[in-house]
mmCIF file of C-alpha atoms in Angstrom:
data_model
loop_
_atom_site.group_PDB
_atom_site.id
_atom_site.type_symbol
_atom_site.label_atom_id
_atom_site.label_comp_id
_atom_site.label_asym_id
_atom_site.label_seq_id
_atom_site.Cartn_x
_atom_site.Cartn_y
_atom_site.Cartn_z
ATOM 1 C CA MET B 1 0.000 0.000 0.000
ATOM 2 C CA ASN B 2 1.340 3.437 -0.785
ATOM 3 C CA ASN B 3 1.350 6.497 1.432
ATOM 4 C CA GLU B 4 -1.725 8.096 -0.200
ATOM 5 C CA LEU B 5 -3.956 5.111 0.493
ATOM 6 C CA GLU B 6 -2.523 4.566 3.969
ATOM 7 C CA THR B 7 -3.038 8.239 4.847
ATOM 8 C CA LEU B 8 -6.619 8.072 3.579
ATOM 9 C CA ALA B 9 -7.384 4.880 5.508
ATOM 10 C CA ALA B 10 -5.913 6.391 8.680
ATOM 11 C CA ALA B 11 -8.045 9.520 8.248
ATOM 12 C CA VAL B 12 -11.161 7.388 7.778
ATOM 13 C CA GLY B 13 -10.282 5.450 10.926
ATOM 14 C CA ALA B 14 -9.747 8.633 12.938
ATOM 15 C CA LYS B 15 -13.116 9.992 11.785
ATOM 16 C CA LEU B 16 -14.949 6.764 12.548
ATOM 17 C CA LYS B 17 -13.330 6.535 15.974
ATOM 18 C CA ALA B 18 -14.148 10.173 16.767
ATOM 19 C CA ASP B 19 -17.758 9.596 15.680
ATOM 20 C CA GLY B 20 -18.026 6.359 17.680
ATOM 21 C CA ALA B 21 -18.839 4.577 14.431
ATOM 22 C CA ILE B 22 -17.969 1.042 13.321
ATOM 23 C CA LEU B 23 -17.409 0.072 9.684
ATOM 24 C CA ALA B 24 -18.270 -3.013 7.649
ATOM 25 C CA THR B 25 -17.506 -3.489 3.975
ATOM 26 C CA ALA B 26 -19.443 -5.373 1.302
ATOM 27 C CA GLU B 27 -17.115 -5.861 -1.627
ATOM 28 C CA SER B 28 -17.357 -7.500 -4.997
ATOM 29 C CA CYS B 29 -14.968 -6.088 -7.613
ATOM 30 C CA THR B 30 -12.370 -5.021 -5.011
ATOM 31 C CA GLY B 31 -12.157 -8.513 -3.507
ATOM 32 C CA GLY B 32 -11.578 -7.226 0.012
ATOM 33 C CA GLY B 33 -9.252 -4.388 -0.942
ATOM 34 C CA ILE B 34 -11.130 -1.793 1.104
ATOM 35 C CA ALA B 35 -10.996 -4.005 4.195
ATOM 36 C CA GLU B 36 -7.321 -4.703 3.577
ATOM 37 C CA ALA B 37 -6.571 -0.977 3.370
ATOM 38 C CA VAL B 38 -8.335 -0.105 6.610
ATOM 39 C CA THR B 39 -7.007 -3.067 8.576
ATOM 40 C CA ARG B 40 -3.446 -2.021 7.778
ATOM 41 C CA ILE B 41 -4.060 0.804 10.232
ATOM 42 C CA ALA B 42 -2.971 -0.052 13.776
ATOM 43 C CA GLY B 43 -5.925 0.008 16.145
ATOM 44 C CA SER B 44 -8.497 -0.539 13.403
ATOM 45 C CA SER B 45 -10.256 -3.121 15.562
ATOM 46 C CA ALA B 46 -11.735 -0.161 17.465
ATOM 47 C CA TRP B 47 -13.693 0.968 14.391
ATOM 48 C CA PHE B 48 -13.783 -1.919 11.890
ATOM 49 C CA ASP B 49 -16.061 -4.919 12.395
ATOM 50 C CA ARG B 50 -15.975 -7.148 9.315
ATOM 51 C CA ALA B 51 -15.822 -7.540 5.564
ATOM 52 C CA PHE B 52 -18.126 -9.414 3.247
ATOM 53 C CA ILE B 53 -16.479 -10.439 -0.007
ATOM 54 C CA ALA B 54 -19.464 -11.333 -2.133
ATOM 55 C CA TYR B 55 -18.203 -11.918 -5.646
ATOM 56 C CA SER B 56 -20.838 -14.291 -7.001
ATOM 57 C CA TYR B 57 -24.607 -13.950 -7.159
ATOM 58 C CA PRO B 58 -25.080 -16.713 -4.530
ATOM 59 C CA ALA B 59 -22.614 -14.977 -2.196
ATOM 60 C CA LYS B 60 -24.502 -11.699 -2.541
ATOM 61 C CA THR B 61 -27.799 -13.381 -1.699
ATOM 62 C CA ASP B 62 -26.506 -15.734 1.025
ATOM 63 C CA MET B 63 -24.171 -13.341 2.839
ATOM 64 C CA LEU B 64 -25.845 -9.979 2.315
ATOM 65 C CA GLY B 65 -29.496 -10.718 1.593
ATOM 66 C CA VAL B 66 -29.445 -9.257 -1.910
ATOM 67 C CA GLN B 67 -32.686 -10.309 -3.545
ATOM 68 C CA THR B 68 -32.408 -12.790 -6.410
ATOM 69 C CA ALA B 69 -35.135 -10.815 -8.184
ATOM 70 C CA THR B 70 -32.977 -7.677 -8.032
ATOM 71 C CA LEU B 71 -29.986 -9.493 -9.498
ATOM 72 C CA ASP B 72 -32.143 -11.000 -12.249
ATOM 73 C CA ARG B 73 -33.779 -7.655 -13.057
ATOM 74 C CA VAL B 74 -30.775 -5.267 -13.083
ATOM 75 C CA GLY B 75 -27.625 -7.371 -12.677
ATOM 76 C CA ALA B 76 -24.943 -7.197 -10.026
ATOM 77 C CA VAL B 77 -23.445 -3.946 -11.284
ATOM 78 C CA SER B 78 -26.336 -1.666 -10.393
ATOM 79 C CA ASP B 79 -27.590 0.919 -7.968
ATOM 80 C CA ALA B 80 -30.140 -1.457 -6.464
ATOM 81 C CA VAL B 81 -27.603 -4.215 -5.781
ATOM 82 C CA ALA B 82 -25.045 -1.810 -4.289
ATOM 83 C CA ARG B 83 -27.729 -0.471 -1.945
ATOM 84 C CA GLU B 84 -28.900 -3.955 -0.932
ATOM 85 C CA MET B 85 -25.279 -4.962 -0.301
ATOM 86 C CA ALA B 86 -24.619 -1.932 1.932
ATOM 87 C CA GLU B 87 -27.857 -2.388 3.862
ATOM 88 C CA GLY B 88 -27.238 -6.125 4.189
ATOM 89 C CA ALA B 89 -23.785 -5.493 5.625
ATOM 90 C CA LEU B 90 -25.309 -3.279 8.320
ATOM 91 C CA ALA B 91 -28.008 -5.820 9.129
ATOM 92 C CA ARG B 92 -25.497 -8.684 9.407
ATOM 93 C CA SER B 93 -22.784 -6.988 11.461
ATOM 94 C CA LEU B 94 -22.086 -4.814 14.461
ATOM 95 C CA ALA B 95 -21.375 -1.896 12.134
ATOM 96 C CA THR B 96 -23.084 1.475 12.163
ATOM 97 C CA VAL B 97 -21.631 2.420 8.756
ATOM 98 C CA SER B 98 -21.037 0.327 5.648
ATOM 99 C CA ILE B 99 -19.506 0.684 2.218
ATOM 100 C CA ALA B 100 -20.545 -1.507 -0.714
ATOM 101 C CA VAL B 101 -18.925 -1.744 -4.141
ATOM 102 C CA THR B 102 -19.931 -3.760 -7.178
ATOM 103 C CA GLY B 103 -18.432 -3.263 -10.590
ATOM 104 C CA ILE B 104 -16.582 -4.426 -13.671
ATOM 105 C CA ALA B 105 -12.830 -4.207 -13.100
ATOM 106 C CA GLY B 106 -11.948 -5.852 -16.430
ATOM 107 C CA PRO B 107 -10.240 -6.626 -18.595
ATOM 108 C CA ASP B 108 -13.449 -8.139 -19.966
ATOM 109 C CA GLY B 109 -17.063 -8.391 -18.825
ATOM 110 C CA GLY B 110 -18.099 -4.923 -19.962
ATOM 111 C CA THR B 111 -21.049 -4.097 -22.201
ATOM 112 C CA VAL B 112 -22.198 -0.994 -24.055
ATOM 113 C CA ASP B 113 -24.413 -0.043 -21.083
ATOM 114 C CA LYS B 114 -21.869 -1.086 -18.453
ATOM 115 C CA PRO B 115 -18.345 -0.694 -19.814
ATOM 116 C CA VAL B 116 -15.255 -1.988 -18.051
ATOM 117 C CA GLY B 117 -14.530 0.431 -15.209
ATOM 118 C CA THR B 118 -18.182 0.870 -14.199
ATOM 119 C CA VAL B 119 -18.536 0.680 -10.419
ATOM 120 C CA TRP B 120 -21.607 1.249 -8.271
ATOM 121 C CA PHE B 121 -21.037 2.424 -4.701
ATOM 122 C CA ALA B 122 -23.370 2.599 -1.717
ATOM 123 C CA TRP B 123 -22.771 3.977 1.772
ATOM 124 C CA ALA B 124 -25.263 3.050 4.478
ATOM 125 C CA GLN B 125 -25.564 4.286 8.051
ATOM 126 C CA LYS B 126 -27.867 3.289 10.864
ATOM 127 C CA ASN B 127 -30.975 5.498 10.893
ATOM 128 C CA LYS B 128 -29.997 7.463 7.771
ATOM 129 C CA PRO B 129 -30.857 7.089 4.096
ATOM 130 C CA THR B 130 -28.451 5.025 2.009
ATOM 131 C CA ILE B 131 -26.579 7.024 -0.614
ATOM 132 C CA SER B 132 -25.172 5.667 -3.846
ATOM 133 C CA GLU B 133 -23.415 6.701 -7.010
ATOM 134 C CA VAL B 134 -21.815 5.263 -10.101
ATOM 135 C CA CYS B 135 -18.353 6.006 -11.461
ATOM 136 C CA VAL B 136 -16.626 4.855 -14.619
ATOM 137 C CA PHE B 137 -12.890 4.523 -14.039
ATOM 138 C CA SER B 138 -10.211 4.086 -16.653
ATOM 139 C CA GLY B 139 -7.132 1.910 -16.765
ATOM 140 C CA ASP B 140 -6.414 -1.751 -16.289
ATOM 141 C CA ARG B 141 -7.921 -4.045 -13.656
ATOM 142 C CA THR B 142 -5.456 -2.952 -10.969
ATOM 143 C CA ALA B 143 -6.104 0.727 -11.685
ATOM 144 C CA VAL B 144 -9.895 0.317 -11.600
ATOM 145 C CA ARG B 145 -9.754 -1.564 -8.295
ATOM 146 C CA ARG B 146 -7.402 1.010 -6.745
ATOM 147 C CA GLN B 147 -9.555 3.942 -7.873
ATOM 148 C CA THR B 148 -12.597 2.171 -6.449
ATOM 149 C CA ILE B 149 -10.958 1.747 -3.028
ATOM 150 C CA ILE B 150 -9.810 5.365 -2.939
ATOM 151 C CA HIS B 151 -13.223 6.688 -3.998
ATOM 152 C CA ALA B 152 -15.103 4.536 -1.470
ATOM 153 C CA LEU B 153 -12.913 5.718 1.415
ATOM 154 C CA THR B 154 -12.782 9.354 0.302
ATOM 155 C CA LYS B 155 -16.575 9.575 0.134
ATOM 156 C CA LEU B 156 -16.868 7.921 3.556
ATOM 157 C CA LEU B 157 -14.435 10.462 4.980
ATOM 158 C CA HIS B 158 -16.376 13.428 3.620
ATOM 159 C CA ASN B 159 -19.932 12.288 4.406
#
């Protein structure tokens, strides 16, 4: 991990700790990269509960409660699935805050409607509305995954 990502993860941890908040992650295209970044920070056990790495459709439904009907209707890389992942992570953990990411890191798997680099994000908090957004990142698989991790943590820091 480089200094930029480590600094960002440490800032997120300091904010969560100051707010008395606990984080869970629900990750697909990052394969646990967000959790790995935050757990590199000493003392993260005070503000990080767990990670759900839900890469397949069955993992999303079994681990996070994503509805099969949602997956069938809009696919895994969608606003609805990101939201269900984030809300499922809260419901199945001790967390008060969650981050969910689902996307197409590449090099293949993209379509005209969802090109490689498309990532849906959702951030959920207890007793607050879930927020979400989509980004389309450029670069190879490693670059897309890294940009996804940075964006997820940056948005958490500033919300």
